């Protein structure tokens, strides 16, 4: 089984991903944090290279101001990830610890991330359990609703202790490319001969449907001399970031609207001409807004404004 898996990985694995071609622990750690809530292609093509260009080392990240880190993270969402990344760099400016237990003590590093750093960065014999690997293990052993401990024990049974990094990456890619939630390609899977769940693979991927909540948001827009009015975020989630001023809408001042998704919310964002400028306003140059700590919602709002208004 292990031989078949690694042979498949050598041929079909996603070796082109930049964090797969490095031994730099910081680079591996950064990729794992970014990939938690973001598609692989977006991390690879946009955020990962740009962030490393600005903060090439843990030391460089540790010396940066929080608002600089947030600005570099802008558009990725879930900004607590960036703040925890920054805090960890300040605690470990020279190198991350090699112990799973010590890694767990750092801000924003949970069981999965600690395991990934140990396996992918330090080549330790550790079972990594992301969504894809869990699905492969469930099907391979025909496990219905297993808890985390059962998945870990099952994963340990097949762990290749000679090549733990390649083994975990192979399982991850297998789940992403072949052992998919729907319509898995069982007939060409390298684990097919020993897989206990291949007859009913979708039996092991049943999940509850997410209930989405519709919400309307109303923001004010003021632009002068190619600068837009923004205010400090009042919420904890966007701490250290800038946002559009919230307003009570006046229909005569309506400019435009757009749709935006955020976690469980399906938002309709409506933009209006801002009549009264808040006392705590910051005027940000529109052509340099990509350097400011803005959420993807604010960026989308700026992009949606009529050219005549700008």
Short mmCIF file of C-alpha atoms in Angstrom, two decimals:
data_model
loop_
_atom_site.label_atom_id
_atom_site.label_comp_id
_atom_site.label_asym_id
_atom_site.label_seq_id
_atom_site.Cartn_x
_atom_site.Cartn_y
_atom_site.Cartn_z
CA UNK A 1 0.00 0.00 0.00
CA UNK A 2 2.75 2.46 0.98
CA UNK A 3 4.76 1.64 -2.15
CA UNK A 4 1.75 2.13 -4.44
CA UNK A 5 0.92 5.41 -2.76
CA UNK A 6 4.41 6.89 -3.12
CA UNK A 7 4.74 5.70 -6.71
CA UNK A 8 1.47 7.45 -7.52
CA UNK A 9 2.65 10.59 -5.72
CA UNK A 10 5.93 10.70 -7.63
CA UNK A 11 4.00 10.74 -10.89
CA UNK A 12 0.87 12.73 -10.09
CA UNK A 13 1.60 14.73 -6.92
CA UNK A 14 1.47 18.52 -6.91
CA UNK A 15 5.24 18.97 -6.82
CA UNK A 16 5.01 22.38 -8.50
CA UNK A 17 3.67 24.04 -5.33
CA UNK A 18 6.48 26.30 -4.06
CA UNK A 19 6.13 25.25 -0.41
CA UNK A 20 6.68 21.64 -1.51
CA UNK A 21 10.11 22.59 -2.91
CA UNK A 22 11.66 24.09 0.19
CA UNK A 23 13.10 23.03 3.52
CA UNK A 24 12.51 26.51 4.93
CA UNK A 25 10.31 25.98 8.00
CA UNK A 26 8.96 29.53 7.94
CA UNK A 27 7.85 29.18 4.31
CA UNK A 28 6.11 25.88 5.08
CA UNK A 29 4.47 27.36 8.19
CA UNK A 30 3.25 30.42 6.24
CA UNK A 31 1.74 28.27 3.50
CA UNK A 32 -0.15 26.15 6.02
CA UNK A 33 -1.65 29.22 7.70
CA UNK A 34 -2.66 30.75 4.35
CA UNK A 35 -4.15 27.50 3.04
CA UNK A 36 -6.48 27.10 6.03
CA UNK A 37 -9.22 29.21 4.45
CA UNK A 38 -8.01 29.98 0.93
CA UNK A 39 -7.87 28.08 -2.35
CA UNK A 40 -4.48 26.64 -3.31
CA UNK A 41 -4.28 28.55 -6.60
CA UNK A 42 -4.90 31.92 -4.98
CA UNK A 43 -2.30 31.28 -2.29
CA UNK A 44 0.27 30.08 -4.83
CA UNK A 45 -0.27 32.81 -7.42
CA UNK A 46 -1.11 35.84 -5.30
CA UNK A 47 -0.65 35.90 -1.57
CA UNK A 48 2.25 33.55 -0.78
CA UNK A 49 4.88 35.13 -3.10
CA UNK A 50 3.82 38.69 -2.28
CA UNK A 51 3.92 38.09 1.48
CA UNK A 52 7.36 36.46 1.30
CA UNK A 53 8.67 39.27 -0.86
CA UNK A 54 7.74 41.69 1.91
CA UNK A 55 8.61 39.47 4.90
CA UNK A 56 11.17 36.90 3.68
CA UNK A 57 12.07 35.61 7.15
CA UNK A 58 10.54 35.16 10.58
CA UNK A 59 12.91 37.87 11.78
CA UNK A 60 11.67 40.32 9.16
CA UNK A 61 8.08 39.52 10.08
CA UNK A 62 8.80 39.96 13.79
CA UNK A 63 10.19 43.48 13.19
CA UNK A 64 7.20 44.63 11.13
CA UNK A 65 4.33 46.70 12.49
CA UNK A 66 1.00 44.91 12.85
CA UNK A 67 -0.70 47.23 10.36
CA UNK A 68 1.97 46.35 7.75
CA UNK A 69 1.27 42.65 8.25
CA UNK A 70 -2.49 43.20 8.02
CA UNK A 71 -2.05 45.21 4.83
CA UNK A 72 0.03 42.42 3.26
CA UNK A 73 -2.68 39.93 4.30
CA UNK A 74 -5.43 42.13 2.88
CA UNK A 75 -7.93 40.13 0.83
CA UNK A 76 -7.15 36.78 2.45
CA UNK A 77 -9.76 37.22 5.18
CA UNK A 78 -9.80 35.70 8.68
CA UNK A 79 -7.33 38.34 9.82
CA UNK A 80 -6.72 36.71 13.19
CA UNK A 81 -4.45 34.38 11.19
CA UNK A 82 -2.21 37.31 10.25
CA UNK A 83 -2.16 38.69 13.79
CA UNK A 84 -1.25 35.27 15.22
CA UNK A 85 1.42 34.80 12.56
CA UNK A 86 2.92 38.13 13.61
CA UNK A 87 2.77 37.25 17.32
CA UNK A 88 4.43 33.89 16.70
CA UNK A 89 7.23 35.58 14.73
CA UNK A 90 7.81 37.94 17.65
CA UNK A 91 7.99 34.98 20.05
CA UNK A 92 10.25 32.91 17.74
CA UNK A 93 12.13 35.38 15.51
CA UNK A 94 14.98 32.97 14.75
CA UNK A 95 13.26 29.58 14.32
CA UNK A 96 10.09 27.68 15.17
CA UNK A 97 10.42 24.92 17.77
CA UNK A 98 10.75 21.34 16.53
CA UNK A 99 8.48 19.83 19.19
CA UNK A 100 4.78 19.26 18.44
CA UNK A 101 3.95 20.15 22.05
CA UNK A 102 5.95 23.39 21.92
CA UNK A 103 4.40 24.38 18.61
CA UNK A 104 0.93 24.03 20.13
CA UNK A 105 1.80 26.73 22.65
CA UNK A 106 2.23 29.35 19.92
CA UNK A 107 -0.60 31.70 18.84
CA UNK A 108 -2.79 30.32 16.06
CA UNK A 109 -1.05 26.94 15.83
CA UNK A 110 -3.44 24.06 16.46
CA UNK A 111 -3.11 20.32 16.12
CA UNK A 112 -3.18 20.23 12.32
CA UNK A 113 -0.67 23.06 11.78
CA UNK A 114 1.71 21.67 14.40
CA UNK A 115 1.54 18.23 12.75
CA UNK A 116 2.11 19.72 9.30
CA UNK A 117 5.18 21.66 10.45
CA UNK A 118 6.61 18.55 12.12
CA UNK A 119 5.96 16.29 9.11
CA UNK A 120 6.58 18.63 6.18
CA UNK A 121 9.23 20.82 7.75
CA UNK A 122 11.08 18.59 10.18
CA UNK A 123 10.36 15.20 8.51
CA UNK A 124 9.06 13.73 11.76
CA UNK A 125 6.90 10.58 12.00
CA UNK A 126 3.67 12.44 12.59
CA UNK A 127 0.17 11.75 11.27
CA UNK A 128 -1.23 14.82 9.50
CA UNK A 129 -5.02 15.10 9.37
CA UNK A 130 -6.45 17.67 7.00
CA UNK A 131 -9.89 17.38 5.39
CA UNK A 132 -8.56 15.44 2.40
CA UNK A 133 -6.52 12.97 4.45
CA UNK A 134 -9.41 12.36 6.83
CA UNK A 135 -11.64 11.48 3.87
CA UNK A 136 -9.07 9.02 2.50
CA UNK A 137 -8.69 7.33 5.90
CA UNK A 138 -12.45 7.12 6.43
CA UNK A 139 -12.93 5.39 3.11
CA UNK A 140 -9.85 3.18 3.34
CA UNK A 141 -10.98 1.73 6.68
CA UNK A 142 -14.75 2.21 6.07
CA UNK A 143 -15.13 4.36 9.17
CA UNK A 144 -18.52 5.93 9.81
CA UNK A 145 -18.43 9.13 11.89
CA UNK A 146 -15.03 8.46 13.55
CA UNK A 147 -13.72 10.94 16.11
CA UNK A 148 -10.30 12.59 15.84
CA UNK A 149 -8.60 9.96 17.99
CA UNK A 150 -9.91 7.09 15.84
CA UNK A 151 -8.73 8.85 12.68
CA UNK A 152 -5.31 9.44 14.19
CA UNK A 153 -4.93 5.81 15.26
CA UNK A 154 -6.02 4.61 11.83
CA UNK A 155 -3.63 7.01 10.14
CA UNK A 156 -0.77 5.79 12.32
CA UNK A 157 -1.32 2.20 11.11
CA UNK A 158 -0.40 3.11 7.55
CA UNK A 159 2.17 5.88 8.23
CA UNK A 160 5.34 5.37 6.23
CA UNK A 161 7.97 6.06 8.88
CA UNK A 162 10.78 6.05 6.32
CA UNK A 163 9.20 8.86 4.31
CA UNK A 164 6.63 10.61 6.52
CA UNK A 165 6.69 13.88 4.58
CA UNK A 166 6.05 12.25 1.18
CA UNK A 167 3.49 9.89 2.72
CA UNK A 168 1.37 12.68 4.22
CA UNK A 169 1.64 14.84 1.11
CA UNK A 170 0.65 11.86 -1.03
CA UNK A 171 -2.49 11.22 1.03
CA UNK A 172 -3.33 14.92 0.86
CA UNK A 173 -3.02 14.99 -2.92
CA UNK A 174 -4.88 11.71 -3.26
CA UNK A 175 -7.83 13.21 -1.41
CA UNK A 176 -7.67 16.38 -3.50
CA UNK A 177 -7.26 14.75 -6.92
CA UNK A 178 -8.84 11.26 -6.81
CA UNK A 179 -10.56 10.52 -3.50
CA UNK A 180 -12.82 13.54 -3.87
CA UNK A 181 -16.06 14.10 -1.89
CA UNK A 182 -18.21 13.42 -4.97
CA UNK A 183 -17.50 11.06 -7.87
CA UNK A 184 -14.16 9.70 -6.59
CA UNK A 185 -12.02 7.95 -9.20
CA UNK A 186 -11.73 4.67 -7.33
CA UNK A 187 -10.73 2.55 -10.31
CA UNK A 188 -7.41 4.38 -10.77
CA UNK A 189 -6.70 4.94 -7.06
CA UNK A 190 -3.41 3.39 -5.84
CA UNK A 191 -5.19 2.23 -2.67
CA UNK A 192 -8.08 0.56 -4.51
CA UNK A 193 -7.06 -3.05 -3.81
CA UNK A 194 -7.10 -2.60 -0.03
CA UNK A 195 -9.77 0.09 0.30
CA UNK A 196 -12.69 -1.14 2.43
CA UNK A 197 -15.07 1.66 1.47
CA UNK A 198 -14.72 1.71 -2.31
CA UNK A 199 -18.12 0.08 -2.93
CA UNK A 200 -19.99 2.98 -1.29
CA UNK A 201 -17.44 5.82 -1.13
CA UNK A 202 -19.99 8.60 -0.66
CA UNK A 203 -21.25 6.91 2.48
CA UNK A 204 -18.21 8.28 4.29
CA UNK A 205 -18.52 11.91 3.19
CA UNK A 206 -22.00 12.79 4.35
CA UNK A 207 -22.01 16.27 5.89
CA UNK A 208 -24.62 18.67 7.16
CA UNK A 209 -25.63 21.39 4.73
CA UNK A 210 -24.48 24.84 5.75
CA UNK A 211 -27.33 27.19 6.54
CA UNK A 212 -26.60 30.59 5.03
CA UNK A 213 -28.00 33.83 6.38
CA UNK A 214 -28.89 36.79 4.17
CA UNK A 215 -27.90 40.24 5.38
CA UNK A 216 -27.91 43.80 4.01
CA UNK A 217 -25.06 46.20 4.80
CA UNK A 218 -25.10 49.96 4.18
CA UNK A 219 -21.93 52.01 3.72
CA UNK A 220 -21.14 55.60 2.89
CA UNK A 221 -18.76 56.65 0.13
CA UNK A 222 -16.87 59.93 0.00
CA UNK A 223 -14.15 60.56 -2.57
CA UNK A 224 -12.16 63.73 -3.04
CA UNK A 225 -8.90 64.38 -4.88
CA UNK A 226 -8.63 60.66 -5.73
CA UNK A 227 -8.82 59.72 -2.05
CA UNK A 228 -11.55 57.71 -0.31
CA UNK A 229 -12.82 58.19 3.24
CA UNK A 230 -12.28 55.21 5.53
CA UNK A 231 -12.54 54.73 9.29
CA UNK A 232 -10.88 52.35 11.78
CA UNK A 233 -12.79 49.10 12.18
CA UNK A 234 -14.87 48.95 15.35
CA UNK A 235 -15.04 45.14 15.44
CA UNK A 236 -12.53 42.70 16.92
CA UNK A 237 -12.34 40.62 13.75
CA UNK A 238 -11.04 43.52 11.64
CA UNK A 239 -8.94 45.09 14.38
CA UNK A 240 -6.21 47.27 12.91
CA UNK A 241 -7.98 47.56 9.56
CA UNK A 242 -9.87 50.31 7.78
CA UNK A 243 -13.46 50.06 6.58
CA UNK A 244 -16.15 52.15 4.97
CA UNK A 245 -18.32 54.19 7.37
CA UNK A 246 -21.60 52.45 8.24
CA UNK A 247 -24.64 54.63 7.68
CA UNK A 248 -28.41 54.79 7.87
CA UNK A 249 -29.30 54.79 4.17
CA UNK A 250 -30.98 57.67 2.34
CA UNK A 251 -32.34 56.29 -0.92
CA UNK A 252 -31.71 59.50 -2.86
CA UNK A 253 -27.98 59.04 -2.16
CA UNK A 254 -27.79 55.46 -3.50
CA UNK A 255 -24.78 54.73 -5.73
CA UNK A 256 -24.56 51.00 -6.36
CA UNK A 257 -24.74 47.57 -4.74
CA UNK A 258 -23.00 44.21 -4.99
CA UNK A 259 -23.09 40.71 -3.52
CA UNK A 260 -20.44 39.39 -1.14
CA UNK A 261 -20.03 36.14 0.78
CA UNK A 262 -18.53 35.94 4.24
CA UNK A 263 -18.48 32.70 6.27
CA UNK A 264 -22.15 31.78 6.73
CA UNK A 265 -23.45 35.13 5.47
CA UNK A 266 -24.64 36.06 1.99
CA UNK A 267 -24.39 39.82 1.94
CA UNK A 268 -25.99 42.49 -0.17
CA UNK A 269 -23.74 45.53 0.20
CA UNK A 270 -25.32 48.87 -0.68
CA UNK A 271 -23.23 52.00 -1.19
CA UNK A 272 -24.47 55.57 -0.71
CA UNK A 273 -23.01 59.04 -1.04
CA UNK A 274 -21.67 59.97 2.39
CA UNK A 275 -23.24 63.20 3.58
CA UNK A 276 -21.39 63.68 6.87
CA UNK A 277 -17.69 62.93 7.16
CA UNK A 278 -16.84 61.10 10.46
CA UNK A 279 -14.37 62.76 12.83
CA UNK A 280 -12.05 59.73 12.79
CA UNK A 281 -11.78 59.50 9.01
CA UNK A 282 -8.60 58.58 7.13
CA UNK A 283 -8.24 59.64 3.50
CA UNK A 284 -6.60 56.84 1.51
CA UNK A 285 -5.31 57.32 -2.03
CA UNK A 286 -7.31 55.13 -4.38
CA UNK A 287 -4.29 54.18 -6.49
CA UNK A 288 -2.49 53.01 -3.34
CA UNK A 289 -5.41 51.26 -1.66
CA UNK A 290 -3.73 47.89 -2.20
CA UNK A 291 -1.09 48.96 0.32
CA UNK A 292 -3.67 49.77 3.01
CA UNK A 293 -5.15 47.27 5.49
CA UNK A 294 -8.46 46.71 3.70
CA UNK A 295 -10.76 43.70 3.64
CA UNK A 296 -11.83 42.10 0.37
CA UNK A 297 -15.28 43.63 0.91
CA UNK A 298 -13.85 47.18 0.95
CA UNK A 299 -11.71 46.43 -2.11
CA UNK A 300 -14.76 45.09 -3.93
CA UNK A 301 -16.71 48.22 -2.95
CA UNK A 302 -14.03 50.47 -4.45
CA UNK A 303 -13.95 48.40 -7.65
CA UNK A 304 -17.74 48.60 -7.97
CA UNK A 305 -17.94 52.40 -7.84
CA UNK A 306 -18.98 54.12 -11.09
CA UNK A 307 -15.99 55.68 -12.89
CA UNK A 308 -17.83 58.99 -12.98
CA UNK A 309 -17.89 59.03 -9.19
CA UNK A 310 -14.13 58.55 -8.92
#
